[in-house]
């Protein structure tokens, strides 16, 4: 058991008047000293107000090299879209290749390489019309063969990143009707197949590409060099199908594991931008203004989860009581420095089919107590397994344990090693009460993987015939109103009886130096969703 | 009896230096063999099937079966160990487990040769400064025993011993980047490039390594020198009117150095350990960073090869130190 708040040096003691505030904050960051939320607040950082970033500095300028630092994925880093796992993979893949469907900053979608998705009457066969005039980096023109080949690759079970998105497709019977029209038959009805093709694990490679040592794509940047765990250099694709973009001549992405080293490199000008700025550093630099902090509100879910098959959580009254114990605003404020909005236990706020009508759950200790009493679980003691694998996990668990005391519940924290927390042969999917994090691109993406009857990551071990039925109908419905009705049923069941306690929709928090323009906060991913074609240097 | 009566046999007795080195070499080989068993066992035999450990959250039964086959984990551990050690002896470190999980065939050597070179350069520069500085500062202290110089060296080296590399590194960044803005805080060496192309980036990592490893050497040389200066033969030499400079360099230093060589060798080994932390602080792409990444990725084949290589370097440094001591101390060169 650890109390993380004790690990923070006492910020205000550092203020002895000999340093300017900016210098002090820069120094604190460079020395890797986390600031207490108190000091950050005293320095005038707003709660989760996003700072004015990358405001227009005239017309975009061509030229230069954009240098970025990401958390290292080590030698496992890859430019193969179907097996990419970490943000640095995502950053590279999204610049070498293109998606069939583009996600906009507000999470609506636009046509990418696919222009139209036309289903038959029961949503079991789609005809997909493709964009004309797109060429790969080697000059070959893009067409139906490439889409069919890419989906075949995605459907290989070993390609764990892409497989869930295409598991409903009858891969063997896809057909190119002509160069720019593909016929995609499905095994189960799907009302919105396009939504499966936004995530970077489903982006398009040329037919017969097997070698990812020097890959080809249609993306804004073309491959030049790549050493996993160290660095990649991509050069501008002069034939990119979006007019005038990209603006910079080349893109250099460097792996820098240590968060302090990453921030130092940015402050020193050795890189122009970085992904995953620690929350407290973000507060400090918003206040000092020496770099631009990019804050993108997003439905990225951070949650506690309870195994609905294991006592005491097999009793829904206990699960509901726990959901009422949580003081969500306090959790957000202290665990992740306020970078997020309150969660309501049904994921995907802001995404299509999210049910906005469900009342926001707030702390209600009296009701929690009476539920626990009814369940015969007064003076309950539970173990809460947490880990440092994501920033904010241990902090939020610690605070929840304190909040639970008010309801007479003793929460014993157990800190687990990061590398076994998500390992199914060790701890993952075996813990009764633990924490998790999910990026969120569509409701379908999450529910298929976490809550469907054959979900690979069924953390809450939720089983209900009525729920599975409603979920299948929600996915299969072609009519949007009908689909919304089914999705509301799905979410109502989770809201009333589920095992997830989603306390926050967490922001993406990144930083760029003052000379980088054009990168705008984007709900779908870090650093403006890695759309580096939009960036230019002043 | 004439000389001819006695057959002129060439004495085939091995030279004591070679015999000594032979014994040490044998000992080193035994140590390495034991280390190899421990390293392999720790990564392969302990609980947690390597395939599922590598795949982590993505360990679907299909993916696990594929990787088990690719890594030949279905074969007995002893056979896999023999393959690995045999390959290692032939300079074949095998394939990276993570690349196998990704369906690639990347060799471990290809992954670590670049970082290994970078680390060797960093360590060599640090050692280049460390050895003469340890000796120089260690000798100066006793000469000015009790004076300000001696105290300053003692206090500084005590302080330096107490600070771990990540603190020293952060302090140096605080002074030379945040405060003075003279030196870059991060050493980004592009893959394939020579770290020496951008020497300013190497200054802080080298200083960090020097701080941590220099102090112990200085204190050891100082202790040896102090002791020797109090011996009778030095006193006698002084009383006989031998010039002080000659007393120090010819009589005292040479005898003080012998025990110090072992310490310097230990310091070099310490430096190798320090490199792992220092590289992380400065994001320097060396073998330490590669090892940390491999551990985080659970790339067992890379981890076991890097661990083994580090063990080999340790043993080699010890051998080298023994050799140098032999050359310094004539007594050891004579037959027993």
Coordinates of N, CA and C in Angstrom, one line a residue, chain B residues 121-242:
Chain B
X121 N 31.7 3.4 -26.8 CA 32.3 4.8 -27.0 C 32.2 5.6 -25.7
X122 N 31.0 5.6 -25.1 CA 30.7 6.4 -23.9 C 31.6 5.9 -22.8
X123 N 31.7 4.5 -22.6 CA 32.5 4.0 -21.5 C 34.0 4.2 -21.7
X124 N 34.4 4.1 -23.0 CA 35.8 4.3 -23.3 C 36.2 5.8 -22.9
X125 N 35.4 6.7 -23.3 CA 35.7 8.1 -23.0 C 35.8 8.3 -21.5
X126 N 34.8 7.8 -20.8 CA 34.7 7.9 -19.4 C 36.0 7.3 -18.7
X127 N 36.4 6.1 -19.2 CA 37.5 5.4 -18.7 C 38.8 6.2 -18.9
X128 N 38.9 6.8 -20.1 CA 40.0 7.5 -20.5 C 40.3 8.7 -19.5
X129 N 39.2 9.2 -19.0 CA 39.4 10.3 -18.0 C 39.6 9.7 -16.6
X130 N 38.8 8.6 -16.4 CA 38.7 8.1 -15.0 C 40.1 7.6 -14.5
X131 N 40.8 6.8 -15.3 CA 42.0 6.2 -14.8 C 43.1 7.2 -14.4
X132 N 43.5 8.1 -15.4 CA 44.5 9.1 -14.9 C 44.0 10.0 -13.8
X133 N 42.7 10.4 -13.9 CA 42.2 11.3 -12.8 C 42.2 10.6 -11.4
X134 N 41.8 9.3 -11.4 CA 41.8 8.6 -10.1 C 43.2 8.6 -9.6
X135 N 44.2 8.2 -10.4 CA 45.6 8.1 -10.0 C 46.1 9.5 -9.5
X136 N 45.9 10.5 -10.4 CA 46.4 11.8 -10.2 C 45.9 12.4 -8.9
X137 N 44.5 12.4 -8.7 CA 43.9 13.0 -7.5 C 44.2 12.2 -6.3
X138 N 44.4 10.8 -6.5 CA 44.7 10.0 -5.4 C 46.1 10.2 -4.8
X139 N 47.0 10.6 -5.7 CA 48.4 10.8 -5.3 C 48.5 12.2 -4.7
X140 N 47.8 13.1 -5.2 CA 48.0 14.5 -4.7 C 47.6 14.6 -3.2
X141 N 46.5 13.9 -2.9 CA 45.9 14.0 -1.5 C 47.0 13.8 -0.5
X142 N 47.6 12.6 -0.4 CA 48.6 12.3 0.6 C 49.8 13.2 0.6
X143 N 50.2 13.7 -0.6 CA 51.3 14.6 -0.7 C 51.0 15.9 0.1
X144 N 49.8 16.3 -0.1 CA 49.4 17.5 0.6 C 48.6 17.2 1.8
X145 N 48.9 16.0 2.5 CA 48.1 15.5 3.6 C 47.8 16.6 4.6
X146 N 46.5 16.7 4.9 CA 46.1 17.7 5.9 C 45.9 19.1 5.4
X147 N 46.3 19.3 4.2 CA 46.1 20.7 3.6 C 44.7 20.8 2.9
X148 N 44.4 22.0 2.5 CA 43.1 22.3 1.9 C 42.8 21.4 0.7
X149 N 43.8 21.2 -0.2 CA 43.6 20.4 -1.4 C 43.1 19.0 -1.0
X150 N 43.8 18.4 0.0 CA 43.5 17.0 0.4 C 42.1 17.0 0.9
X151 N 41.7 17.9 1.8 CA 40.3 18.0 2.3 C 39.3 18.1 1.2
X152 N 39.6 19.0 0.3 CA 38.6 19.2 -0.8 C 38.4 18.0 -1.6
X153 N 39.5 17.3 -1.9 CA 39.4 16.0 -2.7 C 38.6 15.0 -1.9
X154 N 38.9 14.9 -0.6 CA 38.2 13.9 0.2 C 36.7 14.2 0.3
X155 N 36.4 15.4 0.6 CA 35.0 15.7 0.7 C 34.2 15.5 -0.6
X156 N 34.8 16.0 -1.7 CA 34.1 15.9 -3.0 C 33.9 14.4 -3.3
X157 N 35.0 13.6 -3.1 CA 34.8 12.2 -3.5 C 33.8 11.5 -2.6
X158 N 33.8 11.8 -1.3 CA 32.8 11.3 -0.4 C 31.4 11.6 -0.9
X159 N 31.2 12.9 -1.2 CA 29.9 13.3 -1.7 C 29.5 12.6 -3.0
X160 N 30.5 12.4 -3.9 CA 30.2 11.8 -5.2 C 29.8 10.3 -5.0
X161 N 30.5 9.7 -4.0 CA 30.1 8.3 -3.8 C 28.7 8.1 -3.3
X162 N 28.2 9.1 -2.5 CA 26.9 9.0 -1.9 C 25.8 9.3 -3.0
X163 N 26.1 9.9 -4.1 CA 25.1 10.2 -5.1 C 24.9 9.2 -6.2
X164 N 23.7 8.6 -6.4 CA 23.6 7.7 -7.5 C 23.5 8.5 -8.8
X165 N 23.8 7.8 -9.9 CA 23.9 8.4 -11.2 C 22.7 9.3 -11.6
X166 N 21.5 8.8 -11.3 CA 20.3 9.6 -11.7 C 20.2 10.9 -11.0
X167 N 20.8 11.0 -9.8 CA 20.8 12.3 -9.1 C 21.9 13.2 -9.7
X168 N 23.1 12.6 -9.8 CA 24.2 13.4 -10.4 C 23.8 13.9 -11.8
X169 N 23.2 13.0 -12.6 CA 22.8 13.4 -13.9 C 21.8 14.6 -13.9
X170 N 20.8 14.5 -13.0 CA 19.8 15.5 -12.9 C 20.4 16.8 -12.4
X171 N 21.3 16.7 -11.5 CA 22.0 17.9 -11.0 C 22.8 18.6 -12.1
X172 N 23.5 17.8 -12.9 CA 24.4 18.3 -13.9 C 23.5 19.0 -15.0
X173 N 22.3 18.4 -15.3 CA 21.4 19.0 -16.2 C 20.9 20.3 -15.6
X174 N 20.6 20.3 -14.3 CA 20.1 21.5 -13.7 C 21.1 22.6 -13.8
X175 N 22.4 22.3 -13.6 CA 23.4 23.4 -13.7 C 23.7 23.8 -15.1
X176 N 24.1 22.8 -16.0 CA 24.6 23.1 -17.3 C 23.6 23.4 -18.4
X177 N 22.3 22.9 -18.2 CA 21.3 23.2 -19.2 C 20.3 24.2 -18.6
X178 N 19.7 23.9 -17.5 CA 18.6 24.8 -17.0 C 19.3 26.1 -16.5
X179 N 20.4 26.0 -15.8 CA 21.0 27.2 -15.2 C 21.8 28.0 -16.3
X180 N 22.8 27.3 -16.9 CA 23.7 28.1 -17.7 C 23.4 28.0 -19.2
X181 N 22.6 26.9 -19.6 CA 22.2 26.7 -20.9 C 23.5 26.6 -21.8
X182 N 24.5 25.8 -21.3 CA 25.7 25.6 -22.1 C 25.6 24.3 -22.9
X183 N 25.0 23.3 -22.3 CA 25.1 21.9 -22.8 C 23.7 21.3 -23.0
X184 N 23.5 20.5 -24.1 CA 22.2 19.9 -24.3 C 21.9 18.9 -23.2
X185 N 20.6 18.7 -22.8 CA 20.3 17.8 -21.7 C 20.0 16.4 -22.2
X186 N 19.9 16.2 -23.5 CA 19.6 14.9 -24.0 C 20.6 14.5 -25.1
X187 N 21.0 13.3 -25.2 CA 21.9 12.9 -26.2 C 21.2 12.0 -27.2
X188 N 20.6 12.6 -28.2 CA 19.9 11.9 -29.3 C 20.9 11.6 -30.4
X189 N 21.3 10.3 -30.5 CA 22.3 9.9 -31.5 C 21.5 9.1 -32.6
X190 N 21.4 9.7 -33.8 CA 20.6 9.0 -34.8 C 21.2 7.6 -35.1
X191 N 20.3 6.6 -35.4 CA 20.8 5.2 -35.6 C 21.9 5.2 -36.7
X192 N 23.0 4.5 -36.5 CA 24.1 4.4 -37.5 C 25.1 5.6 -37.4
X193 N 24.7 6.7 -36.7 CA 25.6 7.8 -36.6 C 26.6 7.6 -35.5
X194 N 27.8 8.3 -35.6 CA 28.8 8.2 -34.6 C 28.5 9.2 -33.5
X195 N 28.5 8.7 -32.2 CA 28.2 9.7 -31.1 C 29.2 10.8 -31.1
X196 N 30.4 10.6 -31.6 CA 31.4 11.6 -31.5 C 31.2 12.7 -32.5
X197 N 30.2 12.5 -33.4 CA 29.9 13.6 -34.4 C 29.3 14.8 -33.6
X198 N 28.8 14.6 -32.5 CA 28.1 15.7 -31.7 C 28.7 15.7 -30.3
X199 N 29.9 16.1 -30.1 CA 30.6 15.9 -28.8 C 29.9 16.6 -27.7
X200 N 29.2 17.7 -27.9 CA 28.6 18.5 -26.8 C 27.6 17.6 -26.1
X201 N 26.9 16.8 -26.9 CA 25.9 15.9 -26.3 C 26.5 14.8 -25.3
X202 N 27.8 14.6 -25.5 CA 28.4 13.5 -24.7 C 28.9 14.0 -23.4
X203 N 29.1 15.3 -23.3 CA 29.8 15.9 -22.1 C 29.0 15.5 -20.8
X204 N 27.7 15.8 -20.7 CA 27.0 15.5 -19.5 C 27.0 14.0 -19.1
X205 N 26.7 13.1 -20.1 CA 26.7 11.7 -19.7 C 28.1 11.3 -19.2
X206 N 29.2 11.7 -19.9 CA 30.5 11.3 -19.5 C 30.8 11.9 -18.1
X207 N 30.4 13.1 -17.8 CA 30.6 13.7 -16.5 C 29.9 12.9 -15.4
X208 N 28.6 12.5 -15.7 CA 27.8 11.8 -14.8 C 28.5 10.5 -14.4
X209 N 29.0 9.8 -15.5 CA 29.7 8.5 -15.2 C 31.0 8.7 -14.4
X210 N 31.7 9.8 -14.8 CA 33.0 10.1 -14.1 C 32.7 10.3 -12.6
X211 N 31.8 11.1 -12.3 CA 31.5 11.5 -10.9 C 31.3 10.2 -10.1
X212 N 30.4 9.3 -10.7 CA 30.0 8.1 -9.9 C 31.2 7.2 -9.7
X213 N 32.0 7.0 -10.7 CA 33.1 6.0 -10.7 C 34.4 6.5 -10.2
X214 N 34.6 7.8 -10.4 CA 35.9 8.3 -10.0 C 36.2 8.3 -8.5
X215 N 35.2 8.6 -7.8 CA 35.4 8.9 -6.3 C 36.0 7.6 -5.6
X216 N 35.5 6.5 -5.9 CA 36.0 5.3 -5.2 C 37.4 5.0 -5.6
X217 N 37.8 5.3 -6.9 CA 39.2 5.1 -7.3 C 40.1 6.0 -6.6
X218 N 39.7 7.3 -6.5 CA 40.5 8.3 -5.9 C 40.8 7.9 -4.4
X219 N 39.8 7.5 -3.7 CA 39.9 7.1 -2.3 C 40.8 5.9 -2.1
X220 N 40.7 5.0 -3.1 CA 41.6 3.8 -2.9 C 43.0 4.1 -3.2
X221 N 43.3 4.9 -4.2 CA 44.7 5.2 -4.5 C 45.3 6.1 -3.4
X222 N 44.4 6.9 -2.9 CA 44.9 7.8 -1.7 C 45.3 6.9 -0.5
X223 N 44.4 5.9 -0.2 CA 44.7 5.1 0.9 C 46.0 4.3 0.7
X224 N 46.2 3.8 -0.5 CA 47.4 3.0 -0.8 C 48.6 3.9 -0.7
X225 N 48.5 5.1 -1.3 CA 49.7 6.0 -1.3 C 50.0 6.4 0.1
X226 N 49.0 6.7 1.0 CA 49.3 7.1 2.4 C 50.0 6.0 3.1
X227 N 49.6 4.8 2.9 CA 50.2 3.7 3.5 C 51.7 3.5 3.1
X228 N 51.9 3.6 1.8 CA 53.2 3.4 1.3 C 54.2 4.5 1.8
X229 N 53.6 5.8 1.9 CA 54.5 6.9 2.3 C 55.0 6.7 3.7
X230 N 54.2 5.8 4.5 CA 54.6 5.6 5.9 C 55.6 4.4 6.1
X231 N 55.8 3.7 5.0 CA 56.7 2.5 5.1 C 58.1 2.9 5.4
X232 N 58.9 1.9 5.9 CA 60.2 2.2 6.3 C 61.1 2.6 5.1
X233 N 60.9 1.8 3.9 CA 61.8 2.1 2.8 C 61.6 3.5 2.2
X234 N 60.4 4.0 2.3 CA 60.3 5.4 1.8 C 61.0 6.3 2.8
X235 N 60.8 6.1 4.1 CA 61.4 6.9 5.1 C 63.0 6.9 4.9
X236 N 63.4 5.6 4.7 CA 64.9 5.5 4.5 C 65.4 6.2 3.3
X237 N 64.6 6.1 2.2 CA 65.0 6.8 1.0 C 65.1 8.3 1.2
X238 N 64.1 8.8 1.9 CA 64.1 10.2 2.2 C 65.3 10.6 3.0
X239 N 65.6 9.8 4.1 CA 66.7 10.1 5.0 C 68.0 10.0 4.2
X240 N 68.1 9.1 3.2 CA 69.3 9.0 2.3 C 69.4 10.1 1.4
X241 N 68.5 11.0 1.4 CA 68.6 12.2 0.6 C 68.1 12.1 -0.9
X242 N 67.4 11.0 -1.1 CA 66.8 10.9 -2.5 C 65.8 12.0 -2.7

